[in-house]
Short mmCIF file of C-alpha atoms in Angstrom, two decimals:
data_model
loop_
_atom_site.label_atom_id
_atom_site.label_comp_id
_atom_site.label_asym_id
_atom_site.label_seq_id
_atom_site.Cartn_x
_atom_site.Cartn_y
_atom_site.Cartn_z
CA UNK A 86 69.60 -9.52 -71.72
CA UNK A 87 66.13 -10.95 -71.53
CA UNK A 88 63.98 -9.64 -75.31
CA UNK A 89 60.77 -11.47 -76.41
CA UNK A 90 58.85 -10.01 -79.69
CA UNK A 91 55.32 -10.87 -80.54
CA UNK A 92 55.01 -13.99 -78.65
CA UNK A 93 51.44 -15.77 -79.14
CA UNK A 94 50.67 -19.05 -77.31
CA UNK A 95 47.28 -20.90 -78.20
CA UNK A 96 45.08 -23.13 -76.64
CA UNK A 97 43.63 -25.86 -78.93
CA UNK A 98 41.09 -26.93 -76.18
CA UNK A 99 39.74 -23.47 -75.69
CA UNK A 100 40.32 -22.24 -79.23
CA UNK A 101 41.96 -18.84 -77.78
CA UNK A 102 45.19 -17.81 -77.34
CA UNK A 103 46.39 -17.75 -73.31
CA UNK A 104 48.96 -14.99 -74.64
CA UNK A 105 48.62 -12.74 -77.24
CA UNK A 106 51.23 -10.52 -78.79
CA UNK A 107 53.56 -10.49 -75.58
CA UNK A 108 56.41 -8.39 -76.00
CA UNK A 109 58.86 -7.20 -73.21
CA UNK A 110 62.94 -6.19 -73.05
CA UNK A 111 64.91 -6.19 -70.41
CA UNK A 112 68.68 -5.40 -70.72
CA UNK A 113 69.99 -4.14 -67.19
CA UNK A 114 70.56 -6.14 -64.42
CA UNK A 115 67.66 -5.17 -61.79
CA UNK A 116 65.19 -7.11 -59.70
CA UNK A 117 62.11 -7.54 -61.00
CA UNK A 118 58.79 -8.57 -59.20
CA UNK A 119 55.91 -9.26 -61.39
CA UNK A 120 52.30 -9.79 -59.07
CA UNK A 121 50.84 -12.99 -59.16
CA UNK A 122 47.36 -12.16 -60.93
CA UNK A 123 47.40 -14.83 -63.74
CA UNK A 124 50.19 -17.73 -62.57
CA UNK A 125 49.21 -19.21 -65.91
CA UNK A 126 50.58 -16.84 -67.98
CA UNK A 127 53.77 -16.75 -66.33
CA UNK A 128 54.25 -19.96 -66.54
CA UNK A 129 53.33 -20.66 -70.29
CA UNK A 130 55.61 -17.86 -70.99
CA UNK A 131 58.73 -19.40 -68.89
CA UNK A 132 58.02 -22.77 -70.76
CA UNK A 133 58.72 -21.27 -73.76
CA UNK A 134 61.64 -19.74 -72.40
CA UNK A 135 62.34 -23.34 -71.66
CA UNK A 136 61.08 -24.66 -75.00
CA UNK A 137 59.16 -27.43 -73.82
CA UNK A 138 55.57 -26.04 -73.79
CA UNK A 139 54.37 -27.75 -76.20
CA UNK A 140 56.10 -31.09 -74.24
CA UNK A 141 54.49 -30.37 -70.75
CA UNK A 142 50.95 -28.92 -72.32
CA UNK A 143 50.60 -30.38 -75.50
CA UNK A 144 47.53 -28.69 -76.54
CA UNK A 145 49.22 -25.22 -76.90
CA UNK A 146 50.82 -23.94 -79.98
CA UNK A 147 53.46 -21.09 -79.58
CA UNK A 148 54.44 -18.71 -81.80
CA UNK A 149 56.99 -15.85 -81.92
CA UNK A 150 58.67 -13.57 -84.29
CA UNK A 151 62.07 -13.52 -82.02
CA UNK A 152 62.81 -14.59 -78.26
CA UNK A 153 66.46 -13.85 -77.37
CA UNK A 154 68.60 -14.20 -73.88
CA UNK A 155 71.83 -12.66 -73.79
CA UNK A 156 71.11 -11.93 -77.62
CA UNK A 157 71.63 -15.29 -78.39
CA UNK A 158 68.23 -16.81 -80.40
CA UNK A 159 66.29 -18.98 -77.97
CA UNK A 160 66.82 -21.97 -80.71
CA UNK A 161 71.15 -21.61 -79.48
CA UNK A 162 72.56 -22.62 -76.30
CA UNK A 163 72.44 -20.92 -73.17
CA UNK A 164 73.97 -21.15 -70.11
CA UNK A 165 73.79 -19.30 -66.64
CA UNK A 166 70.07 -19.22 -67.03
CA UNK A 167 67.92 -20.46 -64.76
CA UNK A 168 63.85 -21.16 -64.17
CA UNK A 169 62.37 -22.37 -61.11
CA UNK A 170 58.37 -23.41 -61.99
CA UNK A 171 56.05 -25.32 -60.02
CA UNK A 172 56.23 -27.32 -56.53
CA UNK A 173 58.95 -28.10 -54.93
CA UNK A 174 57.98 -31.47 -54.89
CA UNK A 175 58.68 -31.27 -58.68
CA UNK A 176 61.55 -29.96 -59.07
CA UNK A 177 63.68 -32.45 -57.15
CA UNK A 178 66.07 -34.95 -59.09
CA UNK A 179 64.73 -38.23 -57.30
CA UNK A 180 68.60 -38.95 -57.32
CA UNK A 181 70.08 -38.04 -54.43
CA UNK A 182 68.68 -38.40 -50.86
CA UNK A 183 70.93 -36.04 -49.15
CA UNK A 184 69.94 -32.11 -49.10
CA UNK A 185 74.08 -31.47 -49.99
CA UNK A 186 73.98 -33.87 -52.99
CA UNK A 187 70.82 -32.52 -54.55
CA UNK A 188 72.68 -28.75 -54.26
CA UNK A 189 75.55 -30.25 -56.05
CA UNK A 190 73.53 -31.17 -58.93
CA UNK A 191 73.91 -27.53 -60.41
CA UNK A 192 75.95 -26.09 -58.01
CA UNK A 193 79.78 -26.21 -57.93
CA UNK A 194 80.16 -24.26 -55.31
CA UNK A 195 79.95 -26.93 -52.74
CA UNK A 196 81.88 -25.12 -49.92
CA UNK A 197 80.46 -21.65 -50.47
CA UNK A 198 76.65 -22.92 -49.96
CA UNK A 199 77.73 -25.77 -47.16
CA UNK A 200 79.08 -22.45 -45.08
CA UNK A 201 76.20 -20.59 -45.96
CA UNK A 202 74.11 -19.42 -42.90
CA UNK A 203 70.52 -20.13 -44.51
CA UNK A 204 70.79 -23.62 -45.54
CA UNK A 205 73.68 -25.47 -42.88
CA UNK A 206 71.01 -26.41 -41.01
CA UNK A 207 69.57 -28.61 -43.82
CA UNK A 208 73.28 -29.54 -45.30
CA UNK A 209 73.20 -32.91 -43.90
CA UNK A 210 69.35 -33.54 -43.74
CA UNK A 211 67.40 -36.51 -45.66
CA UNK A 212 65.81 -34.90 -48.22
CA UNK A 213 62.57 -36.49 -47.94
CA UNK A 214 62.11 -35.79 -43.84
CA UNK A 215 62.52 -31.85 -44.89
CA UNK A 216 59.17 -30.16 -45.00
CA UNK A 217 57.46 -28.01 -47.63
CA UNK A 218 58.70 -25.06 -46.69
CA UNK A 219 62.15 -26.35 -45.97
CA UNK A 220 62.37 -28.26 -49.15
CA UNK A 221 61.41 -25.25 -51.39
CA UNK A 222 63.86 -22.86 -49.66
CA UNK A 223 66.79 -25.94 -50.68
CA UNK A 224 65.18 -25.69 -54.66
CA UNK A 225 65.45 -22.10 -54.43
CA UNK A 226 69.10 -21.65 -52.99
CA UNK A 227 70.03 -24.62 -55.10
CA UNK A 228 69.48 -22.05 -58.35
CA UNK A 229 70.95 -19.19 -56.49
CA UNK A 230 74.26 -21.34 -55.88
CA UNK A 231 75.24 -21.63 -59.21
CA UNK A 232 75.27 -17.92 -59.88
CA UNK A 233 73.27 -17.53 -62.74
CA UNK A 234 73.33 -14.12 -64.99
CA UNK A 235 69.01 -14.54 -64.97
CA UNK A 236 67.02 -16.02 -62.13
CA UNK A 237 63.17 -16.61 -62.73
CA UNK A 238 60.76 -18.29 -59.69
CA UNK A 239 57.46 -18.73 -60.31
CA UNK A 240 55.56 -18.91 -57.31
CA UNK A 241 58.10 -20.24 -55.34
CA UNK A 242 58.07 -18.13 -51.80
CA UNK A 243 54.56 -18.87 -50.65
CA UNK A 244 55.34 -21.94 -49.06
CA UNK A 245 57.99 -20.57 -47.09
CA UNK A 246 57.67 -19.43 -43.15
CA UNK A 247 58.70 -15.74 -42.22
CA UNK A 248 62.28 -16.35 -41.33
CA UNK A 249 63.25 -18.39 -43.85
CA UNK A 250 61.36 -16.08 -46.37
CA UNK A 251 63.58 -13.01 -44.82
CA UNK A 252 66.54 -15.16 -45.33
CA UNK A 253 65.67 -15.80 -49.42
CA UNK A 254 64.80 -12.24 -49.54
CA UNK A 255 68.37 -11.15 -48.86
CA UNK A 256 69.79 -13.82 -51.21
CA UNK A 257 67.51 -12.01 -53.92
CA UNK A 258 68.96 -8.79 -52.56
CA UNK A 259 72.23 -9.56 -53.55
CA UNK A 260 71.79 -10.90 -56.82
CA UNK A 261 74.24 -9.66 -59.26
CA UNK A 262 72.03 -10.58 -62.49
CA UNK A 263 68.59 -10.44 -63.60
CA UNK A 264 66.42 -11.46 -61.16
CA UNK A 265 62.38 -11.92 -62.13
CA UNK A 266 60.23 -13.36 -59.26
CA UNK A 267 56.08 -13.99 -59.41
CA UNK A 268 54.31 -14.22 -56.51
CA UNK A 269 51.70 -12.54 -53.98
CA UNK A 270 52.65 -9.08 -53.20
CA UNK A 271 53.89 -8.52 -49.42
CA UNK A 272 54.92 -5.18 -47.79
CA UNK A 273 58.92 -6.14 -47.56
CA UNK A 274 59.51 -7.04 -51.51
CA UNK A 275 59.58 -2.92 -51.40
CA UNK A 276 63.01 -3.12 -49.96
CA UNK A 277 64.07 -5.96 -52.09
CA UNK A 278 63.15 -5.40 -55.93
CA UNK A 279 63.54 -2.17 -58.29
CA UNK A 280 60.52 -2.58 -60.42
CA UNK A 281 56.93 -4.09 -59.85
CA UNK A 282 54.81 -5.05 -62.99
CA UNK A 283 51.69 -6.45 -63.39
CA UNK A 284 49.98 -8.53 -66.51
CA UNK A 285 47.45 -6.50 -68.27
CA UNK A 286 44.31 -7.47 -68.66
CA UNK A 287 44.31 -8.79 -72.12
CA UNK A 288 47.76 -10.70 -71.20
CA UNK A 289 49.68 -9.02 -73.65
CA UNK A 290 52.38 -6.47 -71.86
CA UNK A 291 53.55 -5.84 -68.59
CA UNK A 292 53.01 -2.45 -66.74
CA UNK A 293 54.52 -1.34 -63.70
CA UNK A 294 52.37 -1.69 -60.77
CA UNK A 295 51.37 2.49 -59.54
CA UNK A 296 50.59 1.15 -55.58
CA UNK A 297 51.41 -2.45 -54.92
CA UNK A 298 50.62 -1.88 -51.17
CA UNK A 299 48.60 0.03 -49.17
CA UNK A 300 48.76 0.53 -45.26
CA UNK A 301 44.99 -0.64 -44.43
CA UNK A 302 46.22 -4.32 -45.78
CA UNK A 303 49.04 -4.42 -43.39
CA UNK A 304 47.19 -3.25 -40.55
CA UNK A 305 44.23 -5.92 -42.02
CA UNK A 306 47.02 -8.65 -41.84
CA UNK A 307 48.35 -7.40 -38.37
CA UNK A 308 44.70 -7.87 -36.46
CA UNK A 309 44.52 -11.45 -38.23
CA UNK A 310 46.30 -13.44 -35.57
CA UNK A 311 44.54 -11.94 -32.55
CA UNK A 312 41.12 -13.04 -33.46
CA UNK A 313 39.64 -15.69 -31.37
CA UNK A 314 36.58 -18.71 -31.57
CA UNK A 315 34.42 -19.38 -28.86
CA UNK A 316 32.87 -22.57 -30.63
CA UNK A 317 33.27 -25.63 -29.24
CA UNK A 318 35.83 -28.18 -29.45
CA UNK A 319 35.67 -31.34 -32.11
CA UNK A 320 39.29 -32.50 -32.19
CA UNK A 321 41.17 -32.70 -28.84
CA UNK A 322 44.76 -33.65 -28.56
CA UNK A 323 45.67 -34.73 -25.21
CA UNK A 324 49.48 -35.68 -24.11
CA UNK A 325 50.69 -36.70 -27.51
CA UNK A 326 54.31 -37.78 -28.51
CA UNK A 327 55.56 -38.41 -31.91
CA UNK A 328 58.80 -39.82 -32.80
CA UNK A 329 60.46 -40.27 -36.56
CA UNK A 330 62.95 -42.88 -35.76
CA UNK A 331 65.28 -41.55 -32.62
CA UNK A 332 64.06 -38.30 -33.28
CA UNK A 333 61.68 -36.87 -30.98
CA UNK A 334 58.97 -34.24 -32.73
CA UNK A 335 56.42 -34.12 -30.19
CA UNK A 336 56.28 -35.08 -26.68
CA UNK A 337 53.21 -34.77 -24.36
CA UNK A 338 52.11 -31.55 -26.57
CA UNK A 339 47.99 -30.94 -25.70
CA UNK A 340 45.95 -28.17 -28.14
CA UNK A 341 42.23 -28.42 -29.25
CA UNK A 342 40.29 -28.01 -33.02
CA UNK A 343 36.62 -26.31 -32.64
CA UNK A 344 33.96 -26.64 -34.85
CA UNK A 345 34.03 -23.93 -38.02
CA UNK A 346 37.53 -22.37 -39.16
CA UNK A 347 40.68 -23.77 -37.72
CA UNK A 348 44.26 -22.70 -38.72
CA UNK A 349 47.18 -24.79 -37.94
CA UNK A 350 50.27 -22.61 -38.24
CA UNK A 351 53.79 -22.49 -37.20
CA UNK A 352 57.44 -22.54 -38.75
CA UNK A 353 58.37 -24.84 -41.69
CA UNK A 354 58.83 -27.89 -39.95
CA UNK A 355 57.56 -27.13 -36.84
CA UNK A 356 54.57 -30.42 -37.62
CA UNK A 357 51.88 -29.15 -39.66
CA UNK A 358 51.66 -32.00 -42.19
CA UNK A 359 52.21 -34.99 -39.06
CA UNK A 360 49.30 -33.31 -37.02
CA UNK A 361 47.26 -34.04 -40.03
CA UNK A 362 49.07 -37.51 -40.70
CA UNK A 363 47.96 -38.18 -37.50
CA UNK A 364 44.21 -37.33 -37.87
CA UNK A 365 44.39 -39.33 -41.20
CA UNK A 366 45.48 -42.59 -39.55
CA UNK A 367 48.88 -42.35 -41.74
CA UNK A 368 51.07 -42.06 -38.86
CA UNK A 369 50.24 -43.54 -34.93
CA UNK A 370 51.44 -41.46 -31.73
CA UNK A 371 54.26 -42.82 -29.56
CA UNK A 372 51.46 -42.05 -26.87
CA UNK A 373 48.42 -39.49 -25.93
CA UNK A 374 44.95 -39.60 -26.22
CA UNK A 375 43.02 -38.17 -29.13
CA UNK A 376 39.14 -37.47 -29.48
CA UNK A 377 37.17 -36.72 -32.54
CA UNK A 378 33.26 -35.78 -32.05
CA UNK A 379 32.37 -37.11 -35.44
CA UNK A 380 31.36 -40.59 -36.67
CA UNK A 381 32.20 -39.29 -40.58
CA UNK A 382 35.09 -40.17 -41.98
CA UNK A 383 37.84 -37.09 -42.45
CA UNK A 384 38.93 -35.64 -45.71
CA UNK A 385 42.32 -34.14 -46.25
CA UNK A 386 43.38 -32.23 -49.52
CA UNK A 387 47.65 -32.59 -49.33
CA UNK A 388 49.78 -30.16 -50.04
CA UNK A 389 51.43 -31.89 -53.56
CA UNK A 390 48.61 -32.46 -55.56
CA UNK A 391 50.73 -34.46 -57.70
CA UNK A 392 51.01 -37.14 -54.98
CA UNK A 393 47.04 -37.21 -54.73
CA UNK A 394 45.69 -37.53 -57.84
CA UNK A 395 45.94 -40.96 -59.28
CA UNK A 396 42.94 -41.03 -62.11
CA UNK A 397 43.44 -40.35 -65.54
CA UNK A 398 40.62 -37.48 -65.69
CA UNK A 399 39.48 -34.90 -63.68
CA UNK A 400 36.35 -36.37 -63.35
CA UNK A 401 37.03 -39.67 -62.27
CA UNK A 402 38.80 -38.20 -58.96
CA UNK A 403 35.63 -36.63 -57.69
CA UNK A 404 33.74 -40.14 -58.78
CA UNK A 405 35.15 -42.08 -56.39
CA UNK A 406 33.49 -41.57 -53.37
CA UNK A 407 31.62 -43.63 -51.45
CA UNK A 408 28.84 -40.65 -49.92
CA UNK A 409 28.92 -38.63 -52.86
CA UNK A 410 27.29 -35.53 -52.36
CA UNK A 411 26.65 -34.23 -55.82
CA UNK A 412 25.14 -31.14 -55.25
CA UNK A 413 28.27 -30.56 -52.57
CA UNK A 414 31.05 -31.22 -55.20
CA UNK A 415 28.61 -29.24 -58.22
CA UNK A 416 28.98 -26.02 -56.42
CA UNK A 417 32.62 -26.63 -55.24
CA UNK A 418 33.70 -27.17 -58.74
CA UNK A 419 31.90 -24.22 -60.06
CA UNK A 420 33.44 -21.36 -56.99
CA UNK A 421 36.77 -22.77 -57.89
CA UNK A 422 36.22 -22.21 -61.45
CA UNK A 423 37.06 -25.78 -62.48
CA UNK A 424 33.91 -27.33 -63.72
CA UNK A 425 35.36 -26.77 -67.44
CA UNK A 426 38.09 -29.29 -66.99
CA UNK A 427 36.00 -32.66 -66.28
CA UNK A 428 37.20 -34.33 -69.33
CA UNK A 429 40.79 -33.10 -69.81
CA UNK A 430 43.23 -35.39 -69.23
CA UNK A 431 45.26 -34.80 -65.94
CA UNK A 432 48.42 -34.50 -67.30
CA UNK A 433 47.31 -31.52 -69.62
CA UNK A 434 46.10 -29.60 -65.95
CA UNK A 435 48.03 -27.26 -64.61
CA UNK A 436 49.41 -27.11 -60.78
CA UNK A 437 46.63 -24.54 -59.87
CA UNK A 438 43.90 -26.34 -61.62
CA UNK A 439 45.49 -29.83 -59.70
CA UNK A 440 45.55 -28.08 -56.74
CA UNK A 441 42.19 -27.19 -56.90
CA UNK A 442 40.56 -30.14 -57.99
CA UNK A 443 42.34 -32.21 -54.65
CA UNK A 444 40.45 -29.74 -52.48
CA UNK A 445 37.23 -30.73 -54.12
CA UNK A 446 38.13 -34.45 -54.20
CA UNK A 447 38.55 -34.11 -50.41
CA UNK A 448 35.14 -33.81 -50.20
CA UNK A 449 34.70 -37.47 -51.92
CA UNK A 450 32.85 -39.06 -48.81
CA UNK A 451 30.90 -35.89 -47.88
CA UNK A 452 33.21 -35.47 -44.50
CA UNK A 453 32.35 -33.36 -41.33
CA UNK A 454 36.14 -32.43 -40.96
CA UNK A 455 38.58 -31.38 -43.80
CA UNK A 456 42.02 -30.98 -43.79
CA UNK A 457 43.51 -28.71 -45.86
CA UNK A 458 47.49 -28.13 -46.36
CA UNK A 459 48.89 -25.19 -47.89
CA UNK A 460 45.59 -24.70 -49.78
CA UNK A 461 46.62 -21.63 -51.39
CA UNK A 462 49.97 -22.52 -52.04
CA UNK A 463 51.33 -21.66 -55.87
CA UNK A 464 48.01 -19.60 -56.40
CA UNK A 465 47.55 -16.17 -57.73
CA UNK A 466 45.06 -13.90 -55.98
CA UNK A 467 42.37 -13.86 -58.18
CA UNK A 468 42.70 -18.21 -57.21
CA UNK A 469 42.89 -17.42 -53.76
CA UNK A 470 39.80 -15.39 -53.50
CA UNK A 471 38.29 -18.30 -55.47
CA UNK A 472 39.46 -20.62 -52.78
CA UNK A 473 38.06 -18.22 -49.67
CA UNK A 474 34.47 -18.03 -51.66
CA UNK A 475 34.71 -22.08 -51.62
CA UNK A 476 35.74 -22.19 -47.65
CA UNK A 477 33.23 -19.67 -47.14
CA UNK A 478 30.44 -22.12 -48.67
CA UNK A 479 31.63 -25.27 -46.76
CA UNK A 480 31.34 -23.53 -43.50
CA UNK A 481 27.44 -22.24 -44.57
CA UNK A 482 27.47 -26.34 -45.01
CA UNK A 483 28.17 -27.22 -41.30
CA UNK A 484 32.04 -28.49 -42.25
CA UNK A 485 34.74 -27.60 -39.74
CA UNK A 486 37.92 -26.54 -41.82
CA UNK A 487 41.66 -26.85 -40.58
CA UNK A 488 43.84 -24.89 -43.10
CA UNK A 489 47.73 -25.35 -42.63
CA UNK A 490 48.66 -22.06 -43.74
CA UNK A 491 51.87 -19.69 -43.77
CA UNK A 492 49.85 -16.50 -45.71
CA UNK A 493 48.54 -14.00 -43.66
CA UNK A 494 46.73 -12.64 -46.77
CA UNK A 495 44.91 -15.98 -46.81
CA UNK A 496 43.60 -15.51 -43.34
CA UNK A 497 42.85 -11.82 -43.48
CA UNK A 498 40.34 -12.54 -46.51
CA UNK A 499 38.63 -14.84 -44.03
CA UNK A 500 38.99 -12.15 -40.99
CA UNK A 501 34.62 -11.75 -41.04
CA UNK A 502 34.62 -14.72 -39.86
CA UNK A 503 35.21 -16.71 -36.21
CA UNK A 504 38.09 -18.98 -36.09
CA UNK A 505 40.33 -20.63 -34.12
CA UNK A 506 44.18 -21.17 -34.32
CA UNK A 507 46.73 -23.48 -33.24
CA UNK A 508 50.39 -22.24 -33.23
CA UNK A 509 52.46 -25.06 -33.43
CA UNK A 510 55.74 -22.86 -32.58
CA UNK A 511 53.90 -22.16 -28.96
CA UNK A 512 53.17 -25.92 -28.21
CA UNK A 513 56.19 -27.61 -25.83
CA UNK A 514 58.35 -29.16 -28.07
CA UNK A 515 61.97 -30.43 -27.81
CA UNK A 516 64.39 -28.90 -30.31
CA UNK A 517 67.50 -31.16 -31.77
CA UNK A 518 70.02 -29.44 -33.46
CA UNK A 519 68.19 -26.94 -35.30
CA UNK A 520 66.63 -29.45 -37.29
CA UNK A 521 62.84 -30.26 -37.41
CA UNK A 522 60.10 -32.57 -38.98
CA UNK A 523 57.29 -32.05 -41.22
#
């Protein structure tokens, strides 16, 4: 079903090849989980799957002595085939602004995925007042809808909150076809897919994975939420209301950010990203009171990075700032591992390496507070640890953090230290026909 011989894909910019003699076959119809250690790879490989690698990163070469799905040469046409890379910001048509048009794009099923359970609450939604979470759980059911024989996502689950990652995982369940999926190991994909692999370390095979998880990281992700800060407060919301139009997504709620680690947290939609619309002066409060002990001005890293970056080079973005701390952004680059890709052009980047650089850029005016949303979102772990390492330093430089996060992983790697966490499911809030706000 799914056959790829000798594949080699090279990078002209680091004059070494990303993948090197990949080969893999699979002909049965299983579900496959492959852990997210190198999202690049994956993601090279499903482009030229695609064939458009060398359109979206012109500086690779690819090379292959024979790629086949369903035994037809990847240079014929296929159909029931379907890849699911990237954001979800980016994988949205831009047509339609209705949550049941965009589905109907691939899908001619309309009836079958209007009555299903996990998306009618979003069937009749304005696609661009869904969240993050909510909007990658309509890209993903939008490929599951038109029944494909082979189903690929790429780092797709990680913005998702638990319930409405339980509710893909049985889709997956009950795929008929092929189904591969890349992303951060968690206990439950046990009960979900029949064969774990992992990329080797010279990226050239896949092996199955001998212990994908062990008990002492469940019971490290379990103690995560209970831990509590004692430092004091720096960010006080007091009464506040916030309305999108008619529709009501706070009133009168009251919670408090301390100084050091903060998480905000809480289901998709539930008001992560207008919290910190809110602190950025993007959106204004019906009503309520806030306080902020800091005369600096705020920096905020956003979830789509593509919505963020606006200069042609990598180093341009981190130029901009009026307090430029050198020696601040210097040391960020380097723990993220990004201080390679000053002079590459942005549109050559990948997500990861985009995502990375907008959490340095945050830190273009040298702010006491950052905002962070979904900063580990798409990443592999190797990229996450990168990105705890780099928290880890700005707290050692007197900034308070506040990560929007669904991953408990995420948090456990920071369980040393204090921190304090706001649970936006726990505030008072009205609810309105199952519906919510980002």
């Amino acid at each position: 079903m799914l056959m790829v011989n000798d594949l080699t894909i090279h990078s002209r910019i680091e004059n070494s090849d990303i993948i090197s003699g990949f080969s893999f076959k699979l002909r049965e119809k299983k579900r496959i989980f492959i852990e997210s250690q190198n999202s690049e790879t994956l993601e090279m490989l499903l482009l030229a799957f695609r064939e458009n690698l060398h359109e979206i990163y012109p500086e690779y070469s690819m090379s292959y002595k024979n790629i086949k799905i369903f035994d037809y040469p990847l240079n014929m046409q296929k159909s029931n085939f379907t890849i699911n890379i990237g954001n979800a910001f980016s994988q949205i048509s831009g047509i339609y602004e209705k949550v049941a048009d965009e589905i109907k794009i691939l899908s001619n099923s309309e009836m079958s995925s209007k009555s299903d359970h996990s998306i009618e609450n979003l069937y009749d939604r304005n696609i661009y007042t869904l969240s993050g979470g909510e909007l990658q759980k309509v890209i993903i059911l939008r490929s599951l809808f038109t029944k494909p024989e082979i189903a690929i996502f790429c780092n797709q689950l990680s913005e998702l909150d638990k319930n409405n990652k339980e509710e893909i995982l049985k889709h997956f369940k009950n795929f008929q076809g092929l189904l591969i999926v890349h992303d951060q190991f968690e206990e439950n994909f046990l009960d979900v897919f029949d064969e774990f692999y992992q990329f080797d370390h010279n990226n050239s095979l896949l092996k199955r994975m001998v212990k994908p998880y062990t008990s002492s990281q469940a019971e490290s992700h379990s103690k995560a939420a209970d831990k509590k800060d004692s430092s004091p407060s720096i960010i006080r919301f007091n009464n506040i209301s916030v309305n999108w139009g008619d529709v009501v997504v706070f009133e009168e709620i009251s919670f408090q950010f301390k100084m050091g680690l903060n998480y905000l947290v809480g289901r998709n939609g539930s008001g992560k990203s207008t919290i910190f619309k809110i602190l950025t002066g993007i959106l204004k409060p019906k009503n309520g009171e806030i306080t902020v002990d800091s005369t600096n001005q705020i920096g905020i890293a956003f979830q789509n990075p593509e919505l963020t970056l606006f200069y042609p080079k990598a180093s341009q973005e981190i130029q901009s700032g009026i307090k430029l701390n050198r020696n601040l952004i210097n040391k960020s680059l380097h723990l993220l591992k990004i201080d390679d890709i000053l002079e590459i052009d942005l549109s050559l980047l990948t997500f990861s390496q985009k995502k990375k650089l907008t959490l340095v850029s945050s830190l273009n005016t040298n702010p006491d507070i950052v905002l962070f949303d979904e900063p580990t979102q798409s990443l592999n772990d190797q990229e996450m640890d990168d990105v705890v390492e780099f928290i880890k330093f700005l707290l050692d430089e007197m900034k308070t953090i506040i990560c929007s996060t669904h991953s408990e992983t995420f948090i456990s790697k920071l369980d040393s230290i204090d921190y304090n966490i706001v649970n936006l499911d726990k505030l008072s809030k009205p609810t309105y026909n199952g519906s919510h706000i980002n």
